[in-house]
Short mmCIF file of C-alpha atoms and ligand atoms in Angstrom, two decimals:
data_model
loop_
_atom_site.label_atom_id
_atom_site.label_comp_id
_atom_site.label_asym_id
_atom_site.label_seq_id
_atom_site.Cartn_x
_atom_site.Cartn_y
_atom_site.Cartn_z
CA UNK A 6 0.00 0.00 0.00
CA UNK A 7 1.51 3.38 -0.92
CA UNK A 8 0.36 6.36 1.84
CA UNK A 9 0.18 9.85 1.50
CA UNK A 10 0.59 11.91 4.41
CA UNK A 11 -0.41 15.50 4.10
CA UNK A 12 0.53 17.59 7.19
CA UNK A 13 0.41 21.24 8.32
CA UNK A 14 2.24 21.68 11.14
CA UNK A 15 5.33 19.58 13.07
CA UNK A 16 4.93 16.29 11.90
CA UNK A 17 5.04 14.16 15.13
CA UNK A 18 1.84 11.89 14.34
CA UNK A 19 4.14 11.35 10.85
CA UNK A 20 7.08 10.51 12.85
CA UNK A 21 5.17 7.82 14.71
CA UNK A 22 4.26 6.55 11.55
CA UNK A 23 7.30 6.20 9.97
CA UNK A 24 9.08 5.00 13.07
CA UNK A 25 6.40 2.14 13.05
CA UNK A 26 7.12 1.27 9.48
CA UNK A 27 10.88 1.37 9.63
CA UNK A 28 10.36 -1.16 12.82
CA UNK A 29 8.00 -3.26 11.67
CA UNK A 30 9.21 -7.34 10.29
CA UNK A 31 6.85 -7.04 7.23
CA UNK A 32 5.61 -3.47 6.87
CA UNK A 33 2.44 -3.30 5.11
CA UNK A 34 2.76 -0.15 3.15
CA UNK A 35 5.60 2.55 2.75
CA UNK A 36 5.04 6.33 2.74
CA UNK A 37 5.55 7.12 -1.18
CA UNK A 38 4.55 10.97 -0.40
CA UNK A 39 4.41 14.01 2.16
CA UNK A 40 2.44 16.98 1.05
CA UNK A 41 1.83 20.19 3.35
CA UNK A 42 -0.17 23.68 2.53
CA UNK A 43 2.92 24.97 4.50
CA UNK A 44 6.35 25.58 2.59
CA UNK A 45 7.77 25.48 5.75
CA UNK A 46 6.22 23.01 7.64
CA UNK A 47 8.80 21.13 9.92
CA UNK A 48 6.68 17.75 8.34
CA UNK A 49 8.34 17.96 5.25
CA UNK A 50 11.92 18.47 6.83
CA UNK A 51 10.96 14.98 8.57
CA UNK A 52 10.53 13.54 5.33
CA UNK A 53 13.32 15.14 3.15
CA UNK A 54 15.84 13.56 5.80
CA UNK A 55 14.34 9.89 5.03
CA UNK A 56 14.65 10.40 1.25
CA UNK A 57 10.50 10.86 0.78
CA UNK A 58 9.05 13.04 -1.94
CA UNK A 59 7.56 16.14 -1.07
CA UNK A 60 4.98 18.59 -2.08
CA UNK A 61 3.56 21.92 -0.79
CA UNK A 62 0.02 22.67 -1.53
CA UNK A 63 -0.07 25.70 -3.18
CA UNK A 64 -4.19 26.23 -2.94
CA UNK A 65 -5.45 23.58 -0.80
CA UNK A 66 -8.99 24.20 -2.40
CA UNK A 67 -8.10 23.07 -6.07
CA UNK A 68 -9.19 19.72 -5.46
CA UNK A 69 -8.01 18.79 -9.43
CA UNK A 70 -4.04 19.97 -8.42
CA UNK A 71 -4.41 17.64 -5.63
CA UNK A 72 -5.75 14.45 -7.48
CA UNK A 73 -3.15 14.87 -9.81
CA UNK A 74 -0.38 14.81 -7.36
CA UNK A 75 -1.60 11.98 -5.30
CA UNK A 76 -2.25 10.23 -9.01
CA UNK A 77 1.21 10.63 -9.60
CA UNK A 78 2.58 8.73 -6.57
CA UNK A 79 -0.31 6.03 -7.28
CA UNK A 80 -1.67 6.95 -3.59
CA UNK A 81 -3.66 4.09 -2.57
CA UNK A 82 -4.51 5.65 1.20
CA UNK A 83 -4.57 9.43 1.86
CA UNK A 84 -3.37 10.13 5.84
CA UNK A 85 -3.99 13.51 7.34
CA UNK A 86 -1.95 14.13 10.31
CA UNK A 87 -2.27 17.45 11.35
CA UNK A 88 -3.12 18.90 8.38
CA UNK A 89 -5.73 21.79 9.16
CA UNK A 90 -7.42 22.05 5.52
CA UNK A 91 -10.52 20.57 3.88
CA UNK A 92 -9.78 18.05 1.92
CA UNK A 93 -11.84 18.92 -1.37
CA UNK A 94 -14.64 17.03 -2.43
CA UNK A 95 -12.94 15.37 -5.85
CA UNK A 96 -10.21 13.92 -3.25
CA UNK A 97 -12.43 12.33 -0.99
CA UNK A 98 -14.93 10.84 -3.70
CA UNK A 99 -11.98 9.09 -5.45
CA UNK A 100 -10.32 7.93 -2.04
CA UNK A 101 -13.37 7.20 -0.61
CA UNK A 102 -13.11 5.01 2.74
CA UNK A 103 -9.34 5.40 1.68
CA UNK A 104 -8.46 8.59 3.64
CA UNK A 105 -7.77 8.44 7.84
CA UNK A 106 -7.94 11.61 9.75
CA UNK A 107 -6.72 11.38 13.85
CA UNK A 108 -8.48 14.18 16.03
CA UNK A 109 -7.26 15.12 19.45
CA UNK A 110 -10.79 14.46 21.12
CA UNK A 111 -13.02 12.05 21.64
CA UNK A 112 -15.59 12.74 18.89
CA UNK A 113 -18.26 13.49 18.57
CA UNK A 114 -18.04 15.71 20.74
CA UNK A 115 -15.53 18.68 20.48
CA UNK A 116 -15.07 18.15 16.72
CA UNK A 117 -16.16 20.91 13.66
CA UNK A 118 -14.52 23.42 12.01
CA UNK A 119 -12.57 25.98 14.39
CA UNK A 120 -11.84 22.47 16.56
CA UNK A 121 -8.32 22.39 16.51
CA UNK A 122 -5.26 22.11 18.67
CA UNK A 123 -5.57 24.14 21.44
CA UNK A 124 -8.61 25.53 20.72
CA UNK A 125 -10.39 21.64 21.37
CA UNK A 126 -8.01 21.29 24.75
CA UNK A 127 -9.97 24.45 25.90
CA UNK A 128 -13.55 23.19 25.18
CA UNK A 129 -12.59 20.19 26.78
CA UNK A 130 -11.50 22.05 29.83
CA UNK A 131 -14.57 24.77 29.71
CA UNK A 132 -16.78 21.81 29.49
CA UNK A 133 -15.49 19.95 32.66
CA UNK A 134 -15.04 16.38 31.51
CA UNK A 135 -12.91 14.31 32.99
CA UNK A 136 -11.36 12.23 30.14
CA UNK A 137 -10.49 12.85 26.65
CA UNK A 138 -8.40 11.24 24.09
CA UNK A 139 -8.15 10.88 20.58
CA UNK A 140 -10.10 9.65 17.42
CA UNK A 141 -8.56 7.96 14.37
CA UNK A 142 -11.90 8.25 11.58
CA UNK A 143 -12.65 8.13 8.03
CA UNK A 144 -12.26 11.62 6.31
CA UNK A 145 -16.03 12.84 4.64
CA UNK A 146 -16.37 16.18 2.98
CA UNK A 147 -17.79 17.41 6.40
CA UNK A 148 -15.02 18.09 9.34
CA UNK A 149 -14.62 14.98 11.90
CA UNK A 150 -17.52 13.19 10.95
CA UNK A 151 -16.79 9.82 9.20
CA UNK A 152 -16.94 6.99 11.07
CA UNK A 153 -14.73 6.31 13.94
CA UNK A 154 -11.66 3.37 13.32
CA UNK A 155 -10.56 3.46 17.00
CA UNK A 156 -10.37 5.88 20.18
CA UNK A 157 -8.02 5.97 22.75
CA UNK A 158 -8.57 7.75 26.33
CA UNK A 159 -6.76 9.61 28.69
CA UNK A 160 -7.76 11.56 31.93
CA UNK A 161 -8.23 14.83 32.59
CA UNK A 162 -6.29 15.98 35.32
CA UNK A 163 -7.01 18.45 38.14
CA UNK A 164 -4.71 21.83 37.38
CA UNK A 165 -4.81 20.54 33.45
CA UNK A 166 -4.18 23.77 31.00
CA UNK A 167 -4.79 23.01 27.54
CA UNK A 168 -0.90 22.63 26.77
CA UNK A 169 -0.48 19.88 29.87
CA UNK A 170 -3.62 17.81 28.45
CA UNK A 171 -3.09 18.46 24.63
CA UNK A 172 0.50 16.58 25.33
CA UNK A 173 -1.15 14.03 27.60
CA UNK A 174 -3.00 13.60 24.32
CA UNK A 175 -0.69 14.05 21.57
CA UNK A 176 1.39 11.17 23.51
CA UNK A 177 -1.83 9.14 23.10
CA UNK A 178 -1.65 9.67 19.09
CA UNK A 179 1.77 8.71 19.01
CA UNK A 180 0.66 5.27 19.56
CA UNK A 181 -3.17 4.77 18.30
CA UNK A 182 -2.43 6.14 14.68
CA UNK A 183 0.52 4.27 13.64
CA UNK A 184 -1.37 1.09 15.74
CA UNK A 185 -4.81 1.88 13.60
CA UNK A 186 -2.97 2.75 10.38
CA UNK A 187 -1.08 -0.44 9.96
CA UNK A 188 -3.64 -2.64 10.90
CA UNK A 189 -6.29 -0.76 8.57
CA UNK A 190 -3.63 -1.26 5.63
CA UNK A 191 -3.02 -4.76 6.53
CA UNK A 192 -7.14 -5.47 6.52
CA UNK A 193 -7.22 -3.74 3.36
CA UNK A 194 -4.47 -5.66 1.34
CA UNK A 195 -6.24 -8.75 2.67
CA UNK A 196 -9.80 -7.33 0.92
CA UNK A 197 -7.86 -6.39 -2.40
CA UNK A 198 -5.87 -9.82 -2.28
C1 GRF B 26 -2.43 16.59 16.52
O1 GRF B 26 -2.93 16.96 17.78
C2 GRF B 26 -3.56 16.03 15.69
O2 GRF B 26 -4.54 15.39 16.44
C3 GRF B 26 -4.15 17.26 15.11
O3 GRF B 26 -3.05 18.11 14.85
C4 GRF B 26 -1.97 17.78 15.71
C5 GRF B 26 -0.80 17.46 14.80
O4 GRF B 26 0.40 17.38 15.42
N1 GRF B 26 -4.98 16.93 13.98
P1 GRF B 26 1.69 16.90 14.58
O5 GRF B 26 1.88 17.87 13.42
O6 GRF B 26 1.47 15.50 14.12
O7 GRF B 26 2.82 17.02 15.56
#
């Protein structure tokens, strides 16, 4: 299987991933692709150092610009980690079911557009729960609504800000999404085999 991983920001949840990869006996797929709507997002840095082929986004709206490019690496699975921009509707028909998403929540709730990073750490916090997590889930043309691959909780803590539970969270993505990825690419391969 041959991923794309588009990114905006750092790149950690794409460092998990390719640290699973490069450790695993029989890895299932490779990473053939790392695109960004960022020139300088750190993401791409990650991937440049492991020899991976690049792209930045110019308009992240021109849903055409981006078939073409994920065409070109013969993308067979489309992974947003961290990247902050709809993916347009053309993308998401043709990689239908084919395109993961990880949100630092437990969704439903706290999920939408305007949910992100800290912003979803504070709702959390304004709303009083006591646990969140994160959601790996299938990417629709709506934000954070497709349906949920796997969850994984952690508590919320009494003095929490929104940094100290976003990392207790981010943490938590380090090791769902590359755990959620893999296995979804291995249960795939199976299907197509
Ligand atoms: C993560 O919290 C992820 O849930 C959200 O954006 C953040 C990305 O972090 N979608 P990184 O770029 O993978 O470090």
């Amino acid at each position: 299987m041959r991923l794309a991983v588009l990114a905006s920001g750092s790149g950690s949840n794409l460092e998990s991933i390719l640290q699973a990869l490069a450790t695993h006996p029989t890895p299932p797929a490779q990473v053939v692709l790392v695109a960004s709507n960022r020139a300088q997002a750190f993401a791409l840095e990650r991937a440049r150092q492991r020899h991976i082929a690049t792209a930045v986004i110019a308009k992240p709206t021109d849903g055409a610009a981006l078939e073409a490019l994920l065409l070109e690496h013969r993308v067979d699975v489309v992974v947003l980690a961290g990247y902050l921009k709809l993916v347009p509707a053309e993308v998401v028909r043709r990689w239908s079911g084919a395109i993961l998403n990880i949100h630092p929540a437990l969704l439903p709730k706290f999920g939408g557009a305007g949910m992100y990073g800290h912003h979803v750490h504070e709702a959390v916090l304004a709303a009083g729960d006591t646990e969140s997590g994160a959601t790996v889930h299938l990417v629709t043309d709506e934000y954070d609504r497709g349906a949920i691959l796997a969850q994984a909780h952690v508590p919320v803590l009494p003095g929490d800000t929104a940094q100290s539970l976003g990392a207790r969270v981010l943490a938590a993505e380090h090791e769902l999404y590359p755990r959620t990825l893999l296995s979804f690419v291995e249960q795939r391969a199976k299907r197509a085999s």
